PDB file of C-alpha atoms and ligand atoms in Angstrom:
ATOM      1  CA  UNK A1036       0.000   0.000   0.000  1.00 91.00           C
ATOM      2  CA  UNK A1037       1.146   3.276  -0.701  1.00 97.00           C
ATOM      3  CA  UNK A1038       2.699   4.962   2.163  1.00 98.00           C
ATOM      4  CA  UNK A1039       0.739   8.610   3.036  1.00 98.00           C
ATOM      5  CA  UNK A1040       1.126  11.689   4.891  1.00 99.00           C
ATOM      6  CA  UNK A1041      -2.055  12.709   6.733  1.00 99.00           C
ATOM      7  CA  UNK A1042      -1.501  16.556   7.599  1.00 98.00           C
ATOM      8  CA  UNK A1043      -2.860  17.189  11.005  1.00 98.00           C
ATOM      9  CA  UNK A1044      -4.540  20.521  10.936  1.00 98.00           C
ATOM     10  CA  UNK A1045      -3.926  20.816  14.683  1.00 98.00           C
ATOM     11  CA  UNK A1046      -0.436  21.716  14.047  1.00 98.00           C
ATOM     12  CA  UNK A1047      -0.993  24.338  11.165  1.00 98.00           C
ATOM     13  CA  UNK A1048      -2.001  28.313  11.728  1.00 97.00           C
ATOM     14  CA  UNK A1049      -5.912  27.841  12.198  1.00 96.00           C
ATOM     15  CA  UNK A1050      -6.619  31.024  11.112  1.00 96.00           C
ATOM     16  CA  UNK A1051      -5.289  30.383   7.087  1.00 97.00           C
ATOM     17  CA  UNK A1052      -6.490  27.048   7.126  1.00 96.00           C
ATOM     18  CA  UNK A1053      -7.463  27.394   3.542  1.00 96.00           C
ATOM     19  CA  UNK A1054      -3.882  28.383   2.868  1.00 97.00           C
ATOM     20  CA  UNK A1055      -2.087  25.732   4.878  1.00 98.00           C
ATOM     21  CA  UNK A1056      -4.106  22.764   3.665  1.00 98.00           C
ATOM     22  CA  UNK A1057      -3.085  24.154   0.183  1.00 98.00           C
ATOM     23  CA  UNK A1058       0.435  24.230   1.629  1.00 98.00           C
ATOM     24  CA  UNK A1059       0.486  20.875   2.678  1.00 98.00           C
ATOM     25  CA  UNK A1060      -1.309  19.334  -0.426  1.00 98.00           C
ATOM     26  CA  UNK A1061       1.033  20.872  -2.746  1.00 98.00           C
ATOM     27  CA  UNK A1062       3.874  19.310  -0.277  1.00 98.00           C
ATOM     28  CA  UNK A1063       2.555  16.025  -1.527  1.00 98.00           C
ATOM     29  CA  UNK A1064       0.138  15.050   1.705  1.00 98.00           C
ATOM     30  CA  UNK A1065      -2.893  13.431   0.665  1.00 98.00           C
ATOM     31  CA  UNK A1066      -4.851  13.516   3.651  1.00 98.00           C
ATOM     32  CA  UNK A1067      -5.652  16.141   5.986  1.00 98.00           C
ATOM     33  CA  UNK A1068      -6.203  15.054   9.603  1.00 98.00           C
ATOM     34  CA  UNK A1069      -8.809  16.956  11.418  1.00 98.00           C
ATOM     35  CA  UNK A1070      -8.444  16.020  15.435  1.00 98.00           C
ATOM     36  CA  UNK A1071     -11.851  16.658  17.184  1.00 98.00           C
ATOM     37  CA  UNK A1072     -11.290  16.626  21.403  1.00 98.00           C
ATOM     38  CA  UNK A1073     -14.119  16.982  23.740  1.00 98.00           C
ATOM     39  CA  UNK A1074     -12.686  17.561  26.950  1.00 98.00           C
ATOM     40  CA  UNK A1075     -13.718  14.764  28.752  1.00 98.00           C
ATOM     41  CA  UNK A1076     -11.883  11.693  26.391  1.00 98.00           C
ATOM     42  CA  UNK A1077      -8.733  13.915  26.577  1.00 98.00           C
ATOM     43  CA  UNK A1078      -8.065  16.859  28.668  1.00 98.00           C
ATOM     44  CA  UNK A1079      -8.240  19.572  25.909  1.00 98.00           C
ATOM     45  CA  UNK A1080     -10.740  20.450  23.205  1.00 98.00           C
ATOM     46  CA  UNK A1081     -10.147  21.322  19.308  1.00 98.00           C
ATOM     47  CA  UNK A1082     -11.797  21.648  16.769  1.00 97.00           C
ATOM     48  CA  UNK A1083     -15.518  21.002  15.940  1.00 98.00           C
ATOM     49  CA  UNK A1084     -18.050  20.435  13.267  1.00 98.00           C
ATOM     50  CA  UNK A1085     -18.364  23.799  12.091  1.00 98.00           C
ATOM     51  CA  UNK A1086     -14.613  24.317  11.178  1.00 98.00           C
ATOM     52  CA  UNK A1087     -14.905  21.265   8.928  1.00 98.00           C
ATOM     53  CA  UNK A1088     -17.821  22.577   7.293  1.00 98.00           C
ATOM     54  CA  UNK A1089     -15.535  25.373   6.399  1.00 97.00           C
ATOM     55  CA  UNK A1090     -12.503  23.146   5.720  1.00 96.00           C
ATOM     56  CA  UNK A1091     -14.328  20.794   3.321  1.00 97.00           C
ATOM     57  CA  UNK A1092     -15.398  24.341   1.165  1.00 97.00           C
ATOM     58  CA  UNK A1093     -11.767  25.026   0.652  1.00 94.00           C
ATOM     59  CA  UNK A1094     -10.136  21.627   0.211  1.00 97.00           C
ATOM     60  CA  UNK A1095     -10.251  18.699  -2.454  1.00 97.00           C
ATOM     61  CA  UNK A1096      -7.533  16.635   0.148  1.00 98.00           C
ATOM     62  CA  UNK A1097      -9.383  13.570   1.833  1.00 98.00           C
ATOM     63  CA  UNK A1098     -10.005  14.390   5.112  1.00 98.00           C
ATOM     64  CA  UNK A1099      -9.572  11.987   8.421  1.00 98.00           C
ATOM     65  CA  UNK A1100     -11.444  12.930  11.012  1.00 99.00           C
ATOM     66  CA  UNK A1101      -9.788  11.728  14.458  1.00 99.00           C
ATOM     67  CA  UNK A1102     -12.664  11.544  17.001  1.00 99.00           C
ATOM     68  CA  UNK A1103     -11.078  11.710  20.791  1.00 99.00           C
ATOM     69  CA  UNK A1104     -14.585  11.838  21.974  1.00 99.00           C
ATOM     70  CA  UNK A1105     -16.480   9.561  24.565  1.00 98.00           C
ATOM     71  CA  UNK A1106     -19.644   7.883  23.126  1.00 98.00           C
ATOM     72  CA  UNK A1107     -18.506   8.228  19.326  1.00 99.00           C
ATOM     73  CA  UNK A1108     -21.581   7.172  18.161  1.00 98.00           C
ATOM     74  CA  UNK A1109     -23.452  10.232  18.600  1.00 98.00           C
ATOM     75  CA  UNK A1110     -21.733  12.578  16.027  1.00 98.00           C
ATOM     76  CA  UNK A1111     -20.838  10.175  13.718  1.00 99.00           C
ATOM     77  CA  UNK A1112     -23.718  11.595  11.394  1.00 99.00           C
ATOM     78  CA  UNK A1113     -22.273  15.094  11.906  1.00 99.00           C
ATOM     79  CA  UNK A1114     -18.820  14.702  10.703  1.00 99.00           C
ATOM     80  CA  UNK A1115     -19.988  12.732   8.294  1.00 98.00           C
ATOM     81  CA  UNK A1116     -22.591  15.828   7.205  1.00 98.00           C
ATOM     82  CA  UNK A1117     -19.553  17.951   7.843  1.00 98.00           C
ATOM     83  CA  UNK A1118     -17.424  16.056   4.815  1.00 98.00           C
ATOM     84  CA  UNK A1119     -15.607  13.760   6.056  1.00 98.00           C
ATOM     85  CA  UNK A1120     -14.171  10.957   4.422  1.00 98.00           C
ATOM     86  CA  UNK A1121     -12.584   8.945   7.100  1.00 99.00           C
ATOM     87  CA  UNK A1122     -13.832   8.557  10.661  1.00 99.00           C
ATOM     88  CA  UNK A1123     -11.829   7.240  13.633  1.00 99.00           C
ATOM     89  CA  UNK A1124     -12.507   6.499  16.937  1.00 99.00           C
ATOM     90  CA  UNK A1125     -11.432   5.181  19.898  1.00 99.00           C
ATOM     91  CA  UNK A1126     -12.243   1.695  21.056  1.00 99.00           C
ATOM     92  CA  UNK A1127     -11.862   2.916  24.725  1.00 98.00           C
ATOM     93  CA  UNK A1128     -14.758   5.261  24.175  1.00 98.00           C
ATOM     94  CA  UNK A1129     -17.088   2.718  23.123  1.00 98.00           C
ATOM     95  CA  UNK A1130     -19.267   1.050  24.745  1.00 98.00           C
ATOM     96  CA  UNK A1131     -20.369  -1.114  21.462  1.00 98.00           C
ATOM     97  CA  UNK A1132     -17.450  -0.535  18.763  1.00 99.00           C
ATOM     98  CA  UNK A1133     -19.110  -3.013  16.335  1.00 98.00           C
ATOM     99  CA  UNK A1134     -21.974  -0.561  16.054  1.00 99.00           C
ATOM    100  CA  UNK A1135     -20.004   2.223  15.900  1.00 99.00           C
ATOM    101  CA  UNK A1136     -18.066   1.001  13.112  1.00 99.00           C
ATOM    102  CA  UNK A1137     -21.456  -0.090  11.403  1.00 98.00           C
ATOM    103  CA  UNK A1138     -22.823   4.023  11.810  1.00 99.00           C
ATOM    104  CA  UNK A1139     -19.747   4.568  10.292  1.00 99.00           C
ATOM    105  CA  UNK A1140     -19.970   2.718   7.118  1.00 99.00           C
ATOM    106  CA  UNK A1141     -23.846   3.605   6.754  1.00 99.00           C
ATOM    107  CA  UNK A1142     -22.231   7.397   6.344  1.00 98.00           C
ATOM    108  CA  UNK A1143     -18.894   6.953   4.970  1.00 98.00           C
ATOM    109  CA  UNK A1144     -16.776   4.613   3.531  1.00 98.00           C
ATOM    110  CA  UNK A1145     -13.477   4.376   5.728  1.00 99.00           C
ATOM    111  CA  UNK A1146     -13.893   3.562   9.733  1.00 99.00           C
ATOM    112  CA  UNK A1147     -10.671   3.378  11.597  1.00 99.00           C
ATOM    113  CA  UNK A1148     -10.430   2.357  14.997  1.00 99.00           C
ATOM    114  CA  UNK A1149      -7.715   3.478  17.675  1.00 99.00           C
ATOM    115  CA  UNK A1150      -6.096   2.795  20.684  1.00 98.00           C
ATOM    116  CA  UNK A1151      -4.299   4.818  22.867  1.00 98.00           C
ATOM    117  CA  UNK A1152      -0.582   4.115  23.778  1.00 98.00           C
ATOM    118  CA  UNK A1153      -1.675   2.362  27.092  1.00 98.00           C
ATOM    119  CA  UNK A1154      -4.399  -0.138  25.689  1.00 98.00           C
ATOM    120  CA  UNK A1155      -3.778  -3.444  24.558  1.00 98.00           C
ATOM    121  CA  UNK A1156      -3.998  -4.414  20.531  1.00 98.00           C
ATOM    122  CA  UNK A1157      -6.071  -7.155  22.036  1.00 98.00           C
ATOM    123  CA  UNK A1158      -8.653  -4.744  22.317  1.00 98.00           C
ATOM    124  CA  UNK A1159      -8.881  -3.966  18.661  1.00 98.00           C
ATOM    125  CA  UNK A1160      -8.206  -7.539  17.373  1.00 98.00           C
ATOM    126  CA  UNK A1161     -12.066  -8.495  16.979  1.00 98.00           C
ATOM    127  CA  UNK A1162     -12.764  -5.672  14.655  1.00 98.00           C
ATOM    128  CA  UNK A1163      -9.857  -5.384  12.380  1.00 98.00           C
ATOM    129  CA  UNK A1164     -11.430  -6.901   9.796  1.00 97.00           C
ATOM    130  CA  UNK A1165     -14.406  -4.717   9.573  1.00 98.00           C
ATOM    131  CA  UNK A1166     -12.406  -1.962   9.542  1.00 98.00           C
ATOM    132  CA  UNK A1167     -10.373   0.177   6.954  1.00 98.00           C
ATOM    133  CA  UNK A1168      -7.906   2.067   9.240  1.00 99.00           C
ATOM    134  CA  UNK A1169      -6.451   0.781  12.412  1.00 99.00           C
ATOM    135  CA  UNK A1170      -5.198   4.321  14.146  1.00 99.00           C
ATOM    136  CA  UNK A1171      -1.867   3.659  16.582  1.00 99.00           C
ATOM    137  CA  UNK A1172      -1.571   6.555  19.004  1.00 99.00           C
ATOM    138  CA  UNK A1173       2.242   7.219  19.431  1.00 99.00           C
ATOM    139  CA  UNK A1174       1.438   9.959  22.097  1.00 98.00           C
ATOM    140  CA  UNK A1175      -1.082  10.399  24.557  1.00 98.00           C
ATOM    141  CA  UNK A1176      -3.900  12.045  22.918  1.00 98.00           C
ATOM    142  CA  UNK A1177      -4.611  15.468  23.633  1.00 98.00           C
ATOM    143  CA  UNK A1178      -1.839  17.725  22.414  1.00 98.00           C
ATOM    144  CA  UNK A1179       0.275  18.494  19.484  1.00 98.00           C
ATOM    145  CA  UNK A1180       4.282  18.643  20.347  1.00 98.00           C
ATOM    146  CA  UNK A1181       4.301  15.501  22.496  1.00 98.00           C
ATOM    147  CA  UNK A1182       7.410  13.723  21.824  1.00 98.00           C
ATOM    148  CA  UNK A1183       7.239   9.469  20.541  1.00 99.00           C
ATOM    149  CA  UNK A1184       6.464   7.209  22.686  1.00 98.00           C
ATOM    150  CA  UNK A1185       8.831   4.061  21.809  1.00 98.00           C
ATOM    151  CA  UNK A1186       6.969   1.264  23.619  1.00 98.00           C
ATOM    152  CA  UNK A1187       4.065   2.027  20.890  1.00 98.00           C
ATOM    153  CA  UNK A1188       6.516   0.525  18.371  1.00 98.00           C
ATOM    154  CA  UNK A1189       6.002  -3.353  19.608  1.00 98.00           C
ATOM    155  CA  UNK A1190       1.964  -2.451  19.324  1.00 98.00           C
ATOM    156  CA  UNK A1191       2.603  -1.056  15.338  1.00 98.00           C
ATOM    157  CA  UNK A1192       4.421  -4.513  14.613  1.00 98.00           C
ATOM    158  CA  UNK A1193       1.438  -6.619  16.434  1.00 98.00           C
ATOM    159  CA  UNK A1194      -1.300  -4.691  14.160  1.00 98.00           C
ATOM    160  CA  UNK A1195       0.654  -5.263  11.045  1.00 98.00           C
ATOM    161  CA  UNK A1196       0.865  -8.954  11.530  1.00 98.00           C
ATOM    162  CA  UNK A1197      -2.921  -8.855  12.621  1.00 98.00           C
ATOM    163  CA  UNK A1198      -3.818  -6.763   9.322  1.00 98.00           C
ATOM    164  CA  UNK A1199      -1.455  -9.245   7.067  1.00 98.00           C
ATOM    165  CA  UNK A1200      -3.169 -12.306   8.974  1.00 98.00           C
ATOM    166  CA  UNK A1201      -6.658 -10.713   7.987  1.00 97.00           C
ATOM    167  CA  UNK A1202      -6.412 -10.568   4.390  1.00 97.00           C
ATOM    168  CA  UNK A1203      -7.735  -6.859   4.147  1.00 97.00           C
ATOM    169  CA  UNK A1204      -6.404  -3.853   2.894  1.00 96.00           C
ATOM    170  CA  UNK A1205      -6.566  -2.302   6.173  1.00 98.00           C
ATOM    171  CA  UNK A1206      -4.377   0.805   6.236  1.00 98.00           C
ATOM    172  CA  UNK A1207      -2.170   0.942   9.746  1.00 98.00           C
ATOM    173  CA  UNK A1208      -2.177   4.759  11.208  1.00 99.00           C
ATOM    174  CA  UNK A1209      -0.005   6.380  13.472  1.00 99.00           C
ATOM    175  CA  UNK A1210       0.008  10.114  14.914  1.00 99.00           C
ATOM    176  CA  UNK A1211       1.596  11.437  17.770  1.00 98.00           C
ATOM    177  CA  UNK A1212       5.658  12.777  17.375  1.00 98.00           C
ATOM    178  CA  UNK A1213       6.023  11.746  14.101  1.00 98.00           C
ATOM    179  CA  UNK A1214       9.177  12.835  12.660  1.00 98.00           C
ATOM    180  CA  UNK A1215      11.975  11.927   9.619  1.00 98.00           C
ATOM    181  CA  UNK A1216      13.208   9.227  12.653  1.00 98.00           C
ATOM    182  CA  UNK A1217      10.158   8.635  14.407  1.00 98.00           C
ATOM    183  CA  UNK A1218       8.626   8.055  11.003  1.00 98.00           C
ATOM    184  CA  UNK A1219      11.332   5.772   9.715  1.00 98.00           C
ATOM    185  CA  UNK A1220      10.546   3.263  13.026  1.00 98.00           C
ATOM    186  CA  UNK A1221       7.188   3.790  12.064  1.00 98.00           C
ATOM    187  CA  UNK A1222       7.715   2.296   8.355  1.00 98.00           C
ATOM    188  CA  UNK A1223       9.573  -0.586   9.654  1.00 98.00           C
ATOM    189  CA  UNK A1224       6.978  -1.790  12.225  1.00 98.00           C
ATOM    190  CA  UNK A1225       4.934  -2.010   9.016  1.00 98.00           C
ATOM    191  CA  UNK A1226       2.771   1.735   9.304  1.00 98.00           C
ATOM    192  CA  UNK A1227       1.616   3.153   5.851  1.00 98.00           C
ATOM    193  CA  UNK A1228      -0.349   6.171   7.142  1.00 99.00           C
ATOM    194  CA  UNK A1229       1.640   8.943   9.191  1.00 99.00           C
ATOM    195  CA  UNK A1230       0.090  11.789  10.920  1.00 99.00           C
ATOM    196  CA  UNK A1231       2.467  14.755  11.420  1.00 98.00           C
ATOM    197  CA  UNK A1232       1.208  18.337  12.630  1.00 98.00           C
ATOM    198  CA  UNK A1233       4.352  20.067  14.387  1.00 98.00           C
ATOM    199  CA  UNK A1234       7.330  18.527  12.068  1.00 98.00           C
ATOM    200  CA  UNK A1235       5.237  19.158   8.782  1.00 98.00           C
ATOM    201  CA  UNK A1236       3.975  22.296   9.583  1.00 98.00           C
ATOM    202  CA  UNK A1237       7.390  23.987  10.621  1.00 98.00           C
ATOM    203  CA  UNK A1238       9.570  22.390   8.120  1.00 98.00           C
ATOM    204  CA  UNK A1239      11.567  24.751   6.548  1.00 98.00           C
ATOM    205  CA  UNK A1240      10.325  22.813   3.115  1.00 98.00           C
ATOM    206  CA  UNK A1241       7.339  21.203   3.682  1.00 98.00           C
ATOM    207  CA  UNK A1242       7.831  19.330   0.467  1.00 98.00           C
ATOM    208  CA  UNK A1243      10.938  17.700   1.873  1.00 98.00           C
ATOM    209  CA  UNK A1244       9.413  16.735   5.173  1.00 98.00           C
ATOM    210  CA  UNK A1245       6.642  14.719   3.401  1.00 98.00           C
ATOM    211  CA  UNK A1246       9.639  12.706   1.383  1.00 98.00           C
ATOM    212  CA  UNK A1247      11.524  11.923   4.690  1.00 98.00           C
ATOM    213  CA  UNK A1248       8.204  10.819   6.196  1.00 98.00           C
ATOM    214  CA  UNK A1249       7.099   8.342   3.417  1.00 98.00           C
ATOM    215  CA  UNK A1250      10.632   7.169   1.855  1.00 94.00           C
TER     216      UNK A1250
HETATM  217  C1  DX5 B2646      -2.864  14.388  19.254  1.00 90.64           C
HETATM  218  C2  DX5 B2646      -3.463  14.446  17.892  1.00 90.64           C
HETATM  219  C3  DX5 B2646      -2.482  14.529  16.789  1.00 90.64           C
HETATM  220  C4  DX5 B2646      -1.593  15.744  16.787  1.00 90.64           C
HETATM  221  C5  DX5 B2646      -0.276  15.305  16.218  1.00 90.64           C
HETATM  222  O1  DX5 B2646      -3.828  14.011  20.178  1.00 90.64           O
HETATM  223  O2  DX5 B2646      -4.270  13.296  17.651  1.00 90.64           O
HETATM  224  O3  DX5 B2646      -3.090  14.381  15.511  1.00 90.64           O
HETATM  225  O4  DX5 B2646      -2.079  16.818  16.036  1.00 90.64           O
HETATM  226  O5  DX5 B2646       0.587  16.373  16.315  1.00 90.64           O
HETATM  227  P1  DX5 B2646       2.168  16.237  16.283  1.00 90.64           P
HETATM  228  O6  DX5 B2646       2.528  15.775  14.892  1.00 90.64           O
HETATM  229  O7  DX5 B2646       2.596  17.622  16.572  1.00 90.64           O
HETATM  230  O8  DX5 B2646       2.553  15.259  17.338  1.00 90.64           O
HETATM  231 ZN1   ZN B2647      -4.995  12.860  15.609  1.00 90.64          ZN
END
């Protein structure tokens, strides 16, 4: 599978966001990833439905929407309204992930599913096969900035051997610290899918940073 940068919005100056997913598409991202935070998943809220209203007006790029909310299943039909084209949650915020991922695919065709660098791959292992996207948190979620967490590593290789097993073309995620290194370890535990916000965004060529990312 090809390998892609997913520009997280988080990291850019939210008040040109027309201009900086321009930026980043003509960098060579191909997805722009828009982190929604509610303040009670993670200590810190983001962005919301309205902003990707807005986003979706000024951007062709496919857009992964990162849901660090408790009880997904209640906006799923408004970031799907909103233009999404990806939506991710987090199995530790669901009470029923099968039917979240189900709401998901009645709205949209990608569902990914996350876990956070603390929770077990175990956890996801029943529903990576009716899934799209498995999402790898290399960071707590919350915050842009964080630096890698290494032990997240070991989790990246189990997923890719769980995808492979499957069968599926299930792309494998990460976000959180990614980097030209971090990215590198990324690639070799078998991620295709890279999040960046801080490295991307203040590269002094953003072109550049994509290549060291995905090569
Ligand atoms: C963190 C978010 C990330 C964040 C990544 O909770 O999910 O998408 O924007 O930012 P960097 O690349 O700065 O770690
Ligand atoms: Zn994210």
């Amino acid at each position: 599978m090809e390998n892609i940068v997913s520009a997280s919005v988080l990291g850019c100056d939210l008040a040109r966001l027309g201009d900086e997913a321009d930026r980043a598409a003509r960098a060579g991202a191909k997805w722009l990833h828009f982190d929604v935070m509610d303040g009670m998943f993670v200590n810190n809220i983001s962005l919301g439905v309205p902003l990707l209203s807005s986003v979706r007006k000024c951007t062709q790029m496919y857009v992964d929407t990162h849901l660090m909310i408790c009880d997904p299943i209640r906006y799923i039909d408004a970031f799907a309204d909103a233009g999404s084209d990806n939506i991710t949650f987090h199995v530790e915020a669901a009470d029923d992930p099968a039917a979240v991922i189900d709401k998901i695919h009645s709205r949209v065709s990608s569902a990914g599913i996350s876990v956070k660098p603390g929770t077990p791959v175990s956890e996801i292992e029943p529903y990576i096969s009716s899934v799209e996207l498995v999402l790898v948190m290399t960071v707590e979620p919350g915050f842009g900035g964080q630096g890698f967490i290494e032990e997240t590593v070991s989790k990246i290789k189990q997923c890719r051997e769980l995808i492979d097993r499957s069968g599926k073309n299930v792309r494998l995620e990460v976000d959180g610290g990614i980097n030209a290194e971090t990215a590198r370890l990324c690639r070799q535990a078998g991620a295709d899918t890279f999040v960046s916000g801080t490295y991307l965004f203040n590269a002094d060529d953003m072109a550049v940073a994509v290549k060291t990312i995905i090569d």
